[in-house]
XYZ file of C-alpha atoms in Angstrom:
704
model
C 7.000 -42.123 -80.777
C 10.085 -40.406 -79.443
C 13.453 -41.482 -80.768
C 16.920 -40.491 -79.681
C 18.422 -38.036 -82.086
C 20.690 -39.943 -84.460
C 19.794 -43.330 -82.914
C 16.983 -45.827 -83.274
C 15.020 -46.798 -80.197
C 15.566 -50.305 -78.845
C 12.805 -52.754 -79.719
C 10.837 -54.170 -76.812
C 8.771 -56.925 -78.441
C 7.192 -58.082 -75.205
C 6.147 -54.583 -74.165
C 7.659 -54.892 -70.712
C 9.250 -51.445 -70.660
C 11.364 -50.729 -67.592
C 10.497 -54.135 -66.155
C 12.110 -56.021 -69.031
C 14.807 -57.597 -66.878
C 12.967 -58.017 -63.601
C 11.275 -61.328 -64.258
C 14.454 -63.276 -64.788
C 15.009 -66.134 -62.396
C 18.458 -66.137 -60.757
C 21.034 -68.451 -62.292
C 20.919 -71.959 -60.908
C 17.113 -72.030 -60.729
C 14.821 -74.177 -62.828
C 11.405 -73.384 -64.215
C 8.203 -75.143 -63.264
C 5.706 -74.692 -66.097
C 3.184 -72.001 -65.178
C -0.535 -72.771 -65.197
C -3.656 -70.676 -65.662
C -5.110 -68.897 -62.607
C -7.402 -71.113 -60.510
C -6.196 -74.292 -62.242
C -3.460 -76.719 -61.166
C -0.434 -77.038 -63.417
C -0.889 -80.753 -64.000
C -3.507 -83.461 -63.672
C -1.954 -84.769 -60.441
C -4.327 -85.180 -57.535
C -3.734 -82.668 -54.714
C -2.048 -84.110 -51.607
C -4.542 -84.927 -48.847
C -2.923 -83.337 -45.798
C -2.838 -79.640 -44.869
C 0.742 -79.201 -43.694
C 0.480 -75.520 -42.734
C -1.666 -72.494 -43.506
C -1.279 -68.715 -43.314
C -4.775 -67.400 -42.724
C -8.004 -69.270 -43.374
C -9.529 -69.872 -46.798
C -12.769 -68.091 -45.875
C -13.049 -65.271 -48.499
C -11.907 -62.709 -45.923
C -8.649 -60.916 -45.128
C -9.659 -59.936 -41.590
C -6.958 -62.071 -39.910
C -4.060 -60.347 -41.680
C -1.986 -57.322 -40.728
C -3.284 -53.861 -41.776
C -6.740 -55.225 -42.697
C -9.173 -53.821 -43.426
C -7.971 -51.061 -45.710
C -4.726 -50.039 -44.012
C -2.526 -50.205 -47.098
C -1.105 -46.707 -46.534
C 0.474 -47.967 -43.286
C 2.428 -50.583 -45.244
C 6.027 -50.658 -43.975
C 7.505 -54.116 -44.529
C 7.008 -57.242 -46.600
C 5.393 -60.337 -45.157
C 7.531 -62.922 -43.376
C 6.007 -66.011 -41.781
C 7.768 -68.637 -39.671
C 5.591 -71.745 -39.532
C 4.930 -72.773 -35.965
C 6.057 -69.445 -34.497
C 4.450 -66.523 -36.353
C 1.080 -64.838 -36.009
C -0.863 -64.086 -39.206
C -1.985 -60.694 -37.983
C 1.432 -59.439 -36.936
C 3.604 -60.741 -39.755
C 1.602 -61.062 -42.978
C -0.048 -57.948 -44.521
C -3.391 -58.436 -46.244
C -2.055 -56.736 -49.388
C 1.140 -57.412 -51.322
C 2.089 -54.381 -53.445
C 3.708 -54.446 -56.859
C 6.226 -52.203 -58.655
C 3.409 -49.905 -59.836
C 2.361 -48.996 -56.281
C 4.019 -45.734 -55.291
C 2.616 -45.991 -51.747
C 4.927 -48.978 -51.211
C 8.060 -47.615 -52.873
C 7.407 -48.464 -56.551
C 9.427 -51.676 -56.399
C 8.915 -55.448 -56.474
C 7.912 -56.928 -53.104
C 8.748 -60.397 -51.795
C 6.789 -62.239 -49.111
C 8.633 -65.190 -47.535
C 7.604 -68.350 -45.682
C 10.037 -70.438 -43.607
C 9.180 -73.949 -42.465
C 11.036 -77.067 -41.321
C 10.523 -80.642 -42.493
C 11.419 -83.623 -40.333
C 10.575 -86.373 -42.796
C 9.940 -86.591 -46.548
C 8.819 -90.017 -47.845
C 10.447 -91.078 -51.114
C 7.255 -90.635 -53.172
C 6.033 -87.495 -51.408
C 4.282 -84.741 -53.310
C 3.403 -81.181 -52.305
C 1.053 -78.471 -53.502
C 1.189 -74.767 -52.679
C -2.142 -72.900 -52.942
C -1.972 -69.095 -52.861
C -5.612 -68.012 -52.528
C -6.346 -64.378 -53.391
C -9.382 -62.223 -52.715
C -8.665 -59.738 -55.478
C -6.059 -58.130 -57.712
C -5.748 -54.624 -59.087
C -8.067 -54.247 -62.071
C -5.999 -52.247 -64.583
C -2.490 -53.612 -64.015
C -2.707 -56.883 -62.056
C 0.632 -58.320 -60.966
C 2.740 -61.027 -62.469
C 4.030 -63.204 -59.645
C 7.181 -65.272 -59.299
C 7.156 -68.128 -56.766
C 10.471 -69.683 -55.732
C 10.525 -73.011 -53.892
C 14.073 -74.097 -53.211
C 15.744 -74.004 -56.620
C 12.478 -74.251 -58.561
C 10.539 -71.279 -59.920
C 7.133 -70.534 -61.416
C 5.927 -67.291 -63.013
C 2.248 -66.488 -63.390
C 0.371 -63.459 -64.711
C -2.697 -62.913 -62.547
C -6.082 -61.909 -64.008
C -7.523 -58.420 -63.434
C -9.624 -57.878 -60.337
C -12.615 -55.645 -59.690
C -11.154 -52.271 -58.747
C -9.855 -50.502 -55.666
C -12.663 -51.205 -53.184
C -10.955 -54.293 -51.786
C -7.661 -52.597 -51.030
C -9.702 -49.876 -49.301
C -11.229 -52.528 -47.054
C -14.335 -53.969 -48.765
C -13.125 -57.542 -49.284
C -16.467 -58.998 -50.330
C -16.385 -57.081 -53.630
C -13.253 -58.798 -54.942
C -12.720 -61.242 -57.805
C -10.954 -64.293 -56.312
C -8.092 -66.077 -58.085
C -5.311 -68.367 -57.006
C -1.904 -69.720 -57.889
C -1.486 -73.489 -57.614
C 2.030 -74.890 -57.688
C 2.643 -78.628 -57.742
C 6.040 -78.873 -56.073
C 8.385 -81.692 -57.054
C 9.855 -83.538 -54.070
C 13.484 -82.605 -54.926
C 12.583 -78.937 -54.351
C 12.309 -79.526 -50.578
C 14.580 -81.168 -48.025
C 14.686 -82.102 -44.375
C 15.477 -79.133 -42.183
C 14.730 -75.487 -43.015
C 12.928 -74.586 -46.277
C 11.908 -71.278 -47.782
C 9.190 -70.165 -50.210
C 9.246 -66.654 -51.678
C 6.386 -64.904 -53.490
C 7.393 -61.831 -55.518
C 5.221 -59.329 -57.384
C 7.513 -58.795 -60.385
C 5.370 -56.396 -62.420
C 2.045 -54.649 -62.038
C 0.173 -53.638 -58.919
C -1.229 -55.235 -55.748
C -2.915 -58.498 -54.789
C -4.923 -59.275 -51.632
C -4.624 -62.498 -49.647
C -7.293 -64.895 -48.494
C -4.849 -67.627 -47.410
C -1.643 -69.462 -48.298
C -1.772 -73.233 -47.838
C 0.760 -76.042 -48.195
C -0.650 -79.540 -48.727
C 1.509 -82.662 -48.514
C 1.385 -86.440 -48.815
C 0.764 -88.575 -45.762
C 3.915 -89.209 -43.811
C 5.354 -85.695 -44.297
C 6.061 -84.137 -40.893
C 6.979 -80.637 -39.771
C 10.101 -79.878 -37.777
C 10.230 -76.950 -35.332
C 12.038 -73.878 -36.623
C 14.980 -72.467 -34.636
C 14.146 -69.663 -32.189
C 16.667 -67.242 -33.753
C 17.502 -66.479 -37.373
C 18.556 -63.645 -39.688
C 16.214 -63.404 -42.667
C 17.943 -60.693 -44.714
C 20.318 -57.747 -44.575
C 19.787 -54.776 -46.878
C 21.873 -51.654 -47.325
C 19.717 -48.504 -47.149
C 20.310 -45.640 -49.624
C 20.914 -42.902 -47.059
C 23.759 -41.439 -45.031
C 23.111 -40.600 -41.407
C 24.458 -37.249 -40.194
C 26.769 -37.335 -37.179
C 26.728 -34.448 -34.693
C 25.683 -31.984 -37.369
C 28.670 -32.742 -39.618
C 28.444 -33.546 -43.312
C 29.837 -37.015 -42.922
C 28.120 -40.069 -41.613
C 27.471 -43.772 -41.766
C 25.527 -46.186 -43.901
C 22.552 -47.993 -42.473
C 22.014 -51.729 -42.663
C 18.445 -52.928 -42.285
C 18.557 -56.334 -40.598
C 15.374 -58.453 -40.664
C 15.364 -61.316 -38.178
C 13.203 -63.385 -35.910
C 13.770 -63.716 -32.198
C 11.670 -66.280 -30.362
C 14.168 -66.730 -27.548
C 13.398 -65.626 -24.007
C 15.703 -62.601 -24.295
C 14.904 -59.280 -25.948
C 18.392 -57.917 -26.724
C 21.429 -59.184 -28.599
C 24.860 -58.357 -29.990
C 25.539 -57.841 -33.695
C 29.133 -58.340 -34.841
C 30.424 -57.125 -38.216
C 34.043 -56.659 -39.263
C 35.105 -57.128 -35.649
C 32.863 -54.328 -34.339
C 30.180 -55.184 -31.798
C 26.839 -53.411 -31.385
C 24.541 -54.203 -28.480
C 20.897 -53.406 -29.235
C 17.321 -54.182 -28.185
C 15.535 -56.696 -30.403
C 12.080 -57.267 -29.034
C 10.254 -60.519 -29.612
C 9.035 -62.124 -32.849
C 9.792 -60.761 -36.303
C 12.052 -57.730 -35.891
C 13.835 -55.174 -38.071
C 16.850 -53.391 -36.578
C 19.102 -50.736 -38.091
C 22.867 -51.023 -37.759
C 25.222 -48.139 -38.516
C 28.403 -49.060 -40.419
C 31.193 -46.988 -42.032
C 30.649 -45.801 -45.605
C 32.027 -48.091 -48.298
C 33.772 -46.801 -51.408
C 33.135 -49.826 -53.603
C 30.738 -52.740 -53.854
C 31.396 -55.030 -50.889
C 30.072 -58.460 -49.918
C 29.824 -59.009 -46.161
C 28.225 -61.080 -43.433
C 27.285 -60.301 -39.868
C 26.482 -62.441 -36.863
C 23.886 -62.096 -34.127
C 24.290 -63.502 -30.625
C 21.352 -63.745 -28.223
C 22.211 -65.541 -25.009
C 23.810 -68.870 -25.952
C 22.468 -68.765 -29.537
C 24.486 -67.333 -32.427
C 23.414 -67.097 -36.064
C 25.215 -65.801 -39.153
C 23.493 -63.851 -41.900
C 23.443 -64.859 -45.558
C 26.008 -62.906 -47.608
C 24.795 -59.406 -48.456
C 26.072 -56.643 -50.678
C 26.870 -53.076 -49.688
C 27.076 -50.368 -52.304
C 28.551 -46.881 -52.170
C 25.734 -44.494 -51.274
C 25.050 -41.700 -53.713
C 24.752 -38.188 -52.392
C 21.193 -37.757 -53.637
C 19.412 -34.438 -54.022
C 15.617 -34.793 -54.225
C 13.671 -31.692 -55.296
C 10.046 -31.488 -54.141
C 7.703 -29.280 -56.183
C 4.573 -28.408 -54.139
C 1.503 -27.528 -56.201
C -2.223 -28.084 -56.491
C -3.504 -29.910 -59.535
C -5.940 -27.648 -61.368
C -8.920 -29.555 -62.756
C -11.133 -26.864 -64.314
C -14.328 -28.689 -63.526
C -14.505 -32.473 -63.167
C -14.646 -32.674 -59.340
C -16.508 -29.384 -58.873
C -18.121 -26.565 -60.830
C -15.624 -24.363 -62.606
C -16.385 -21.226 -60.584
C -15.897 -23.149 -57.332
C -12.565 -24.488 -58.570
C -11.311 -20.947 -59.135
C -12.285 -20.030 -55.559
C -10.535 -23.117 -54.190
C -7.348 -22.347 -56.069
C -7.319 -18.745 -54.901
C -7.667 -20.097 -51.359
C -4.740 -22.451 -52.033
C -2.633 -19.497 -53.181
C -3.410 -17.533 -50.026
C -2.620 -20.541 -47.839
C 0.635 -21.055 -49.748
C 1.611 -17.425 -49.116
C 0.902 -17.918 -45.413
C 3.101 -21.045 -45.255
C 5.885 -19.159 -47.033
C 5.781 -16.554 -44.229
C 5.529 -19.121 -41.427
C 8.585 -21.077 -42.594
C 10.791 -18.178 -43.652
C 13.109 -18.869 -40.676
C 13.586 -22.552 -41.574
C 16.923 -23.732 -42.988
C 17.493 -23.153 -46.696
C 15.900 -25.964 -48.686
C 13.123 -26.627 -46.180
C 11.405 -23.233 -46.474
C 7.991 -23.662 -48.035
C 7.481 -22.750 -51.670
C 4.293 -22.834 -53.699
C 4.007 -23.381 -57.452
C 1.118 -22.110 -59.568
C 0.698 -25.177 -61.765
C -1.245 -23.169 -64.360
C -2.354 -19.553 -64.606
C -6.125 -19.809 -65.206
C -7.322 -19.496 -61.575
C -5.285 -16.328 -61.081
C -5.431 -14.444 -64.399
C -8.207 -12.154 -63.209
C -7.703 -12.483 -59.436
C -4.106 -11.300 -59.009
C -4.452 -8.006 -60.960
C -7.588 -7.110 -58.954
C -6.579 -8.566 -55.567
C -6.197 -6.329 -52.494
C -3.016 -4.269 -52.674
C -1.204 -6.212 -49.878
C -1.839 -9.515 -51.729
C -0.590 -8.069 -55.039
C 2.549 -6.803 -53.313
C 3.113 -10.139 -51.599
C 2.643 -12.104 -54.820
C 5.075 -9.908 -56.764
C 7.625 -10.096 -53.940
C 7.407 -13.884 -53.633
C 7.635 -14.403 -57.400
C 10.762 -12.237 -57.482
C 12.508 -13.949 -54.559
C 11.635 -17.452 -55.764
C 9.210 -18.436 -53.005
C 6.255 -18.477 -55.408
C 6.758 -20.359 -58.650
C 4.895 -19.102 -61.707
C 4.538 -21.763 -64.402
C 3.827 -20.768 -67.965
C 0.696 -22.571 -69.202
C -2.827 -21.167 -69.002
C -4.212 -24.634 -68.233
C -3.399 -28.335 -68.422
C -4.091 -28.687 -72.125
C -4.920 -31.420 -74.569
C -2.167 -30.144 -76.824
C -3.102 -32.584 -79.584
C -6.457 -30.828 -79.790
C -5.013 -27.306 -79.890
C -4.352 -25.450 -83.113
C -0.890 -23.977 -83.643
C -2.142 -20.544 -82.644
C -3.752 -21.897 -79.465
C -0.394 -23.367 -78.452
C 1.260 -19.998 -78.991
C -1.423 -18.152 -77.017
C -1.268 -20.679 -74.147
C 1.453 -18.548 -72.538
C -0.079 -15.077 -72.867
C -1.408 -14.817 -69.320
C 1.651 -16.366 -67.697
C 4.044 -14.075 -69.531
C 1.927 -11.056 -68.614
C 1.904 -11.947 -64.896
C 5.665 -12.535 -65.021
C 6.287 -9.205 -66.731
C 4.233 -7.398 -64.081
C 6.427 -9.017 -61.416
C 9.600 -8.154 -63.306
C 10.729 -11.742 -63.974
C 10.840 -14.248 -66.813
C 9.163 -17.664 -66.890
C 11.535 -20.576 -67.479
C 9.280 -23.569 -66.806
C 5.884 -24.948 -67.698
C 4.008 -27.751 -65.963
C 1.480 -30.068 -67.596
C -0.162 -32.463 -65.148
C -2.661 -35.303 -65.441
C -2.456 -35.242 -69.257
C -0.533 -38.175 -70.808
C 1.213 -36.993 -73.944
C 2.120 -33.722 -75.659
C 2.094 -32.849 -79.318
C 5.458 -32.266 -80.968
C 4.495 -28.742 -82.014
C 4.495 -27.737 -78.357
C 8.307 -27.648 -78.416
C 8.401 -24.691 -80.801
C 5.591 -22.932 -78.931
C 7.442 -23.289 -75.605
C 10.730 -22.126 -77.068
C 9.182 -19.075 -78.733
C 7.667 -18.115 -75.363
C 11.127 -18.380 -73.767
C 10.197 -21.479 -71.737
C 13.186 -23.827 -71.407
C 11.789 -26.577 -69.203
C 8.682 -28.762 -69.381
C 7.706 -30.685 -66.241
C 5.273 -33.542 -66.921
C 3.196 -35.316 -64.273
C 0.694 -37.535 -66.103
C -2.176 -39.469 -64.612
C -0.647 -42.589 -63.016
C -3.153 -45.115 -64.316
C -6.092 -43.908 -66.386
C -5.826 -44.366 -70.161
C -2.205 -43.294 -70.291
C -0.617 -46.194 -72.159
C 2.990 -46.672 -71.116
C 3.770 -42.995 -70.576
C 5.058 -43.436 -67.042
C 6.537 -46.889 -67.550
C 8.730 -45.716 -70.402
C 9.446 -42.093 -69.536
C 9.329 -41.362 -65.813
C 12.732 -40.306 -64.460
C 14.212 -40.240 -67.966
C 14.810 -36.528 -68.634
C 15.618 -35.599 -72.222
C 16.017 -32.638 -74.526
C 13.060 -32.567 -76.889
C 14.097 -31.150 -80.261
C 11.630 -29.383 -82.555
C 10.832 -30.516 -86.099
C 13.101 -27.855 -87.564
C 15.952 -28.662 -85.199
C 16.182 -24.997 -84.200
C 14.595 -25.375 -80.763
C 14.804 -27.785 -77.870
C 13.241 -27.975 -74.431
C 14.401 -30.010 -71.431
C 11.560 -32.394 -70.515
C 11.262 -34.368 -67.274
C 8.403 -36.732 -66.477
C 8.324 -37.140 -62.703
C 8.010 -40.462 -60.917
C 4.448 -41.500 -60.107
C 2.872 -38.632 -62.045
C 1.197 -35.596 -60.556
C -0.572 -37.394 -57.694
C 2.271 -39.363 -56.115
C 1.722 -37.754 -52.701
C -1.991 -38.593 -52.797
C -1.213 -42.252 -53.421
C 1.316 -42.178 -50.584
C -1.146 -40.630 -48.157
C 1.478 -37.901 -47.675
C 4.041 -40.458 -46.444
C 7.107 -39.060 -48.189
C 9.607 -40.516 -45.712
C 8.296 -44.054 -46.135
C 8.521 -43.759 -49.925
C 12.071 -42.451 -50.315
C 14.169 -45.563 -49.502
C 12.423 -47.825 -52.006
C 12.310 -45.070 -54.613
C 16.025 -44.261 -54.486
C 17.036 -47.914 -54.274
C 14.915 -48.563 -57.370
C 16.540 -45.702 -59.284
C 19.991 -47.022 -58.498
C 18.992 -50.594 -59.336
C 17.555 -49.497 -62.698
C 20.740 -47.664 -63.678
C 19.488 -44.087 -63.225
C 22.606 -42.095 -64.211
C 22.132 -38.933 -62.139
C 22.173 -38.069 -58.442
C 19.476 -35.385 -58.861
C 15.779 -36.191 -59.061
C 12.470 -34.418 -58.522
C 8.876 -35.170 -57.528
C 5.633 -33.240 -57.894
C 4.197 -32.996 -54.387
C 0.432 -32.957 -53.993
C -0.989 -34.810 -50.996
C -4.631 -33.701 -50.805
C -6.228 -34.631 -54.148
C -7.256 -32.660 -57.227
C -7.595 -28.922 -56.576
C -6.289 -29.745 -53.088
C -4.630 -27.439 -50.602
C -0.904 -27.228 -49.726
C 0.724 -29.877 -47.534
C 1.091 -27.982 -44.261
C 3.519 -30.608 -42.889
C 5.950 -30.633 -45.799
C 8.386 -27.969 -44.588
C 8.731 -29.569 -41.141
C 9.143 -33.027 -42.688
C 11.951 -31.769 -44.912
C 13.653 -29.801 -42.115
C 13.584 -32.827 -39.785
C 14.916 -35.104 -42.520
C 17.813 -32.833 -43.493
C 18.713 -32.411 -39.833
C 19.155 -36.180 -39.543
C 20.527 -37.212 -42.942
C 23.366 -36.059 -45.167
C 21.852 -37.968 -48.079
C 19.354 -37.818 -49.590
C 19.116 -34.061 -49.256
C 15.556 -32.813 -49.713
C 14.869 -29.388 -51.254
C 11.463 -27.707 -51.560
C 11.672 -25.799 -54.819
C 10.086 -24.053 -57.737
C 9.493 -26.071 -60.891
C 12.583 -24.779 -62.672
C 15.155 -25.522 -59.934
C 15.768 -29.256 -60.557
C 16.000 -28.637 -64.307
C 18.683 -25.994 -63.820
C 20.613 -28.224 -61.424
C 20.423 -31.226 -63.759
C 21.419 -29.231 -66.855
C 24.329 -27.571 -65.036
C 25.798 -30.875 -63.809
C 24.835 -33.341 -66.531
C 23.859 -31.280 -69.570
C 26.166 -33.063 -71.996
C 24.904 -36.502 -70.868
C 21.187 -35.811 -71.280
C 19.892 -37.434 -74.497
C 18.192 -35.457 -77.264
C 14.998 -36.925 -78.725
C 12.794 -36.096 -81.706
C 9.207 -37.114 -82.394
C 5.642 -36.810 -81.206
C 4.857 -37.641 -77.575
C 1.611 -39.316 -78.564
C -1.371 -37.873 -76.645
C -4.034 -40.237 -75.291
C -6.912 -38.131 -73.959
C -7.850 -36.111 -77.026
C -10.421 -38.786 -77.807
C -12.757 -36.898 -75.451
C -13.376 -34.494 -78.315
C -15.108 -37.303 -80.192
C -18.024 -37.117 -77.748
C -18.641 -33.460 -78.551
C -18.008 -33.067 -82.262
C -20.182 -29.953 -82.628
C -18.368 -27.983 -79.936
C -14.976 -29.188 -81.142
C -15.770 -28.018 -84.666
C -16.928 -24.634 -83.361
C -13.758 -24.228 -81.310
C -11.400 -25.092 -84.151
C -13.259 -22.751 -86.495
C -13.118 -20.027 -83.852
C -9.330 -20.392 -83.551
C -8.909 -20.134 -87.326
C -11.264 -17.127 -87.452
C -9.382 -15.345 -84.658
C -6.171 -15.778 -86.612
C -7.863 -14.266 -89.663
C -9.251 -11.364 -87.632
C -5.766 -10.596 -86.260
C -4.327 -10.672 -89.775
C -7.028 -8.298 -91.052
C -6.360 -5.915 -88.200
C -2.599 -6.008 -88.781
C -2.907 -5.389 -92.501
C -5.555 -2.700 -92.611
C -6.586 -1.141 -89.315
C -5.742 2.311 -88.111
C -7.751 1.777 -84.917
C -6.063 0.528 -81.713
C -5.851 -3.269 -81.612
C -8.653 -4.796 -79.516
C -6.137 -6.653 -77.341
C -8.442 -7.407 -74.416
C -11.197 -8.798 -76.631
C -8.792 -11.028 -78.553
C -7.171 -12.145 -75.305
C -10.533 -13.180 -73.871
C -11.485 -15.071 -77.028
C -8.213 -16.990 -77.136
C -8.627 -17.912 -73.457
C -12.034 -19.397 -74.271
C -10.569 -21.592 -77.016
C -7.926 -22.808 -74.555
C -10.502 -23.542 -71.865
C -12.344 -25.767 -74.309
C -9.068 -27.549 -75.180
C -8.257 -27.931 -71.463
C -8.078 -31.528 -70.263
C -11.200 -31.854 -68.087
C -14.050 -33.179 -70.237
C -17.217 -33.185 -68.191
C -17.781 -34.221 -64.587
C -16.101 -37.201 -62.940
C -19.410 -39.122 -62.950
C -20.641 -38.008 -66.359
C -20.743 -41.569 -67.725
C -22.264 -43.206 -64.637
C -24.796 -40.454 -63.787
C -25.272 -38.350 -66.939
C -28.579 -36.811 -65.840
C -27.464 -35.387 -62.503
C -27.802 -31.581 -62.264
C -24.127 -31.410 -61.223
C -23.059 -33.245 -64.388
C -25.253 -31.146 -66.664
C -24.064 -27.918 -65.045
C -20.431 -28.869 -65.619
C -21.005 -29.559 -69.291
C -23.037 -26.395 -69.726
C -19.987 -24.377 -68.673
C -17.532 -26.474 -70.689
C -19.468 -26.251 -73.954
C -19.986 -22.525 -73.408
C -16.239 -21.973 -73.861
C -16.476 -23.179 -77.471
C -19.736 -21.301 -78.177
C -18.352 -18.085 -76.627
C -15.107 -18.376 -78.613
C -17.134 -18.904 -81.779
C -19.359 -15.876 -81.093
C -16.410 -13.661 -80.124
C -14.389 -14.658 -83.204
C -17.264 -13.662 -85.509
C -17.610 -10.354 -83.670
C -13.876 -9.614 -83.961
C -13.821 -10.350 -87.694
C -16.780 -7.992 -88.157
C -15.102 -5.369 -85.967
C -11.907 -5.624 -87.998
C -13.840 -5.241 -91.242
C -15.975 -2.342 -89.952
C -13.034 -0.378 -88.586
C -11.257 -0.860 -91.876
C -14.223 -0.311 -94.219
C -12.429 2.499 -96.008
C -9.425 0.278 -96.692
C -10.964 -3.073 -97.612
C -12.435 -3.776 -101.069
C-alpha cells in the first residue's frame, strides 16, 4: 500500500473509501431499520390500497423517460408530482450512482411529492420501489427519506450492462420495501427522496405507495420550487474576464401561464418557464463567501418561495484535457491491425492539429502518443513530409510524446525490462531534439514501486495513470483518482509526480463524448469532497480502445471558453497539467512511499511456460550485455539487443489474449491473437540465446 511519507494512512475499517461520509443521514432524522432486498422490514401486513404509482409493475421500463437504453442522454434527476406528472417526461428509467461518470460521478436523488387530505389515527403505509436490475459489479446502496425518517439499503448485484443498454428482460429484479410509520407523514404536502449513495445504477420497474383504507390524496399546488443549486461556473460577459454565477432552479408549473418573474435580493428577472417540470438558469452576482439565500417565483396571481439554498464562491477552475488513443496491443483486434489503426490515428491527429491551428490558445487540437510501440518502426521510415511534420509538432508541443513502450504489467517486468521500457521513446525524442517529461500508463490498475527509479533514471518526472474503471481493479480509482502525489523511491533519492485521472482512461467513452454534460457534476463533486486545488486533468478518449481522435473536441472547447470564464478548458500534452500543478501547489502535494499494488499480473498464471521463458530471456539478455561490456572488441549489437528487449516488453504488456478468449477459446481470432502474444516470449528467448552465443564467439580469444 502507499503511505504518506512520515505519516500513517488513516484506517478505513468499512472499506468505503471516498464515500465514507456520504451515507450519513442529516441531523434531525431517524433511522428505520433496513431490511433485505425483496423482503419487508417487519411482519406487518401490507396496506390494501394503492395510493399512487409511478409506472406499472410489469417487468418493463418502457413507460419511463429515456427508455430503452438512452442513459447517455441523462440530464436531470427524476421528480414526480402525484396527480400532475407524466412518468415518461419526469422519471428516467435509470437512476445513476456516484460511480457513473456519464452522469457526473455523484450521488443522485429522485424525489416524489404528494398531498394527503386525511390520515386515520391507525393508518399505515408501505413504499415499494420495484427494480428491473442493478449494476452487477458495484450495485448501489440507496438511502430513502420519508419526512424525518430514513432507511439505507445495499442492493444486490444485477446481471450486467444489457439492461441499461435497453434489454430490460435480461435483468435481475429486486426491490426496496419500506414500512412507513404514520408519524412520518402529515396532511398537506409530503416528500419522498431516493438517493444512490454509493455504487452504480439501478433501473426502475415501478414505485408504489400503498396505504390503509381511509387515506385520501389531496391535490398538489400548481406552482412550486423544488430546489435551487449553485452551478460551479462563471459566465463570461461581453468577452470580459468577469461574470456571474448561475443558479439552477428546478420547479413545476402547472398553471395556465408559461412565464414568470423570479425575485432575489430585490432584483427581478422575467423569464419563460414552459409547462410541467422545468429547470431555469438565473444569473446572479458572484459571491465572495458562503451565503444562504432564498428566491421567490411569481406566475400570475401565484407566488412561491424557495427553500433556503447555499451559494459558494466559485473557483476559477482550469481543466486540462489530454486527447489520446488507448493502445491495446491485441485484445480487440490482431496486433498487426492495431499498429495500422494507431498509425491512422496519428495521421488524423496531425490533420486536426493543422485544421485548428487558428483556434484560440487552449482550444487548438493536440494529440498524445500514449505509448511508443505503434510508431517505433513507422516514424523513422515514414514519408519525408510525415517525418518533418512529426518532428515539428513534437517540438512545438502540438504532438505529445509519452515515454513508455507499451502499457505494461510492471509487476511482471524485471528490473532491466523497466529500464528498457523507455528506450524507444527516448530515441524518438532525441531525434526530434526534445526531452520526454511524462509517461502514461492506461487501463492497468497498479504499478510496481521499482518503476519510480526507472522513470527517474530515464528523466521522466511525471506519471499519468488512467486505470480501467471497473474490471478487477480493486479500489484504485476510489482511493486515488484526483489525489496527485509525489511517489518516492525505496532509496529516497528519486521521486515522480503521479496523478490518477478521474474515471480512468475511458471516461469519454462512458460519457458518449458528452464532456459539457459531465463537467458541472464533476467539479461540484471535487469541491464537495475537499479537493484542494483549482487545477485538474482528464484523459480524453471518446471512441473506444484503439479509437480515433475526437474530431469535435477543439470546437467544444473553443465554444465553452468563449462562453465561460470558469472552468477554463485547455487541450494539452500529458505533461502540461503536472507542470501547472507543481508550479502552483508543489509544496502542498503529499509525498508517498510504498508499492502501488498491481492487480492484472495474475494473467501470467495462465501461461506459466511463456512467462518463465520471458523472465529467463530478460536475465540472459542482461548477462549477454555484461559479457559484451567486459570482453568484446567488436561493435555492440545495439539493434539486435534493442529488438530482443522490445519482445520481452511486448510479452509483459497488459493485453493477455483476445477479449473473448474465455468465452470462445477455439475461435480462429482468439487463437491467432495468442499465437502472436506467445511468440514475443519465444522470440525473446531465442534472441537472448543467440546474443549470448554471439558475445562469447566474438570474444573467444578473451574468455576462458
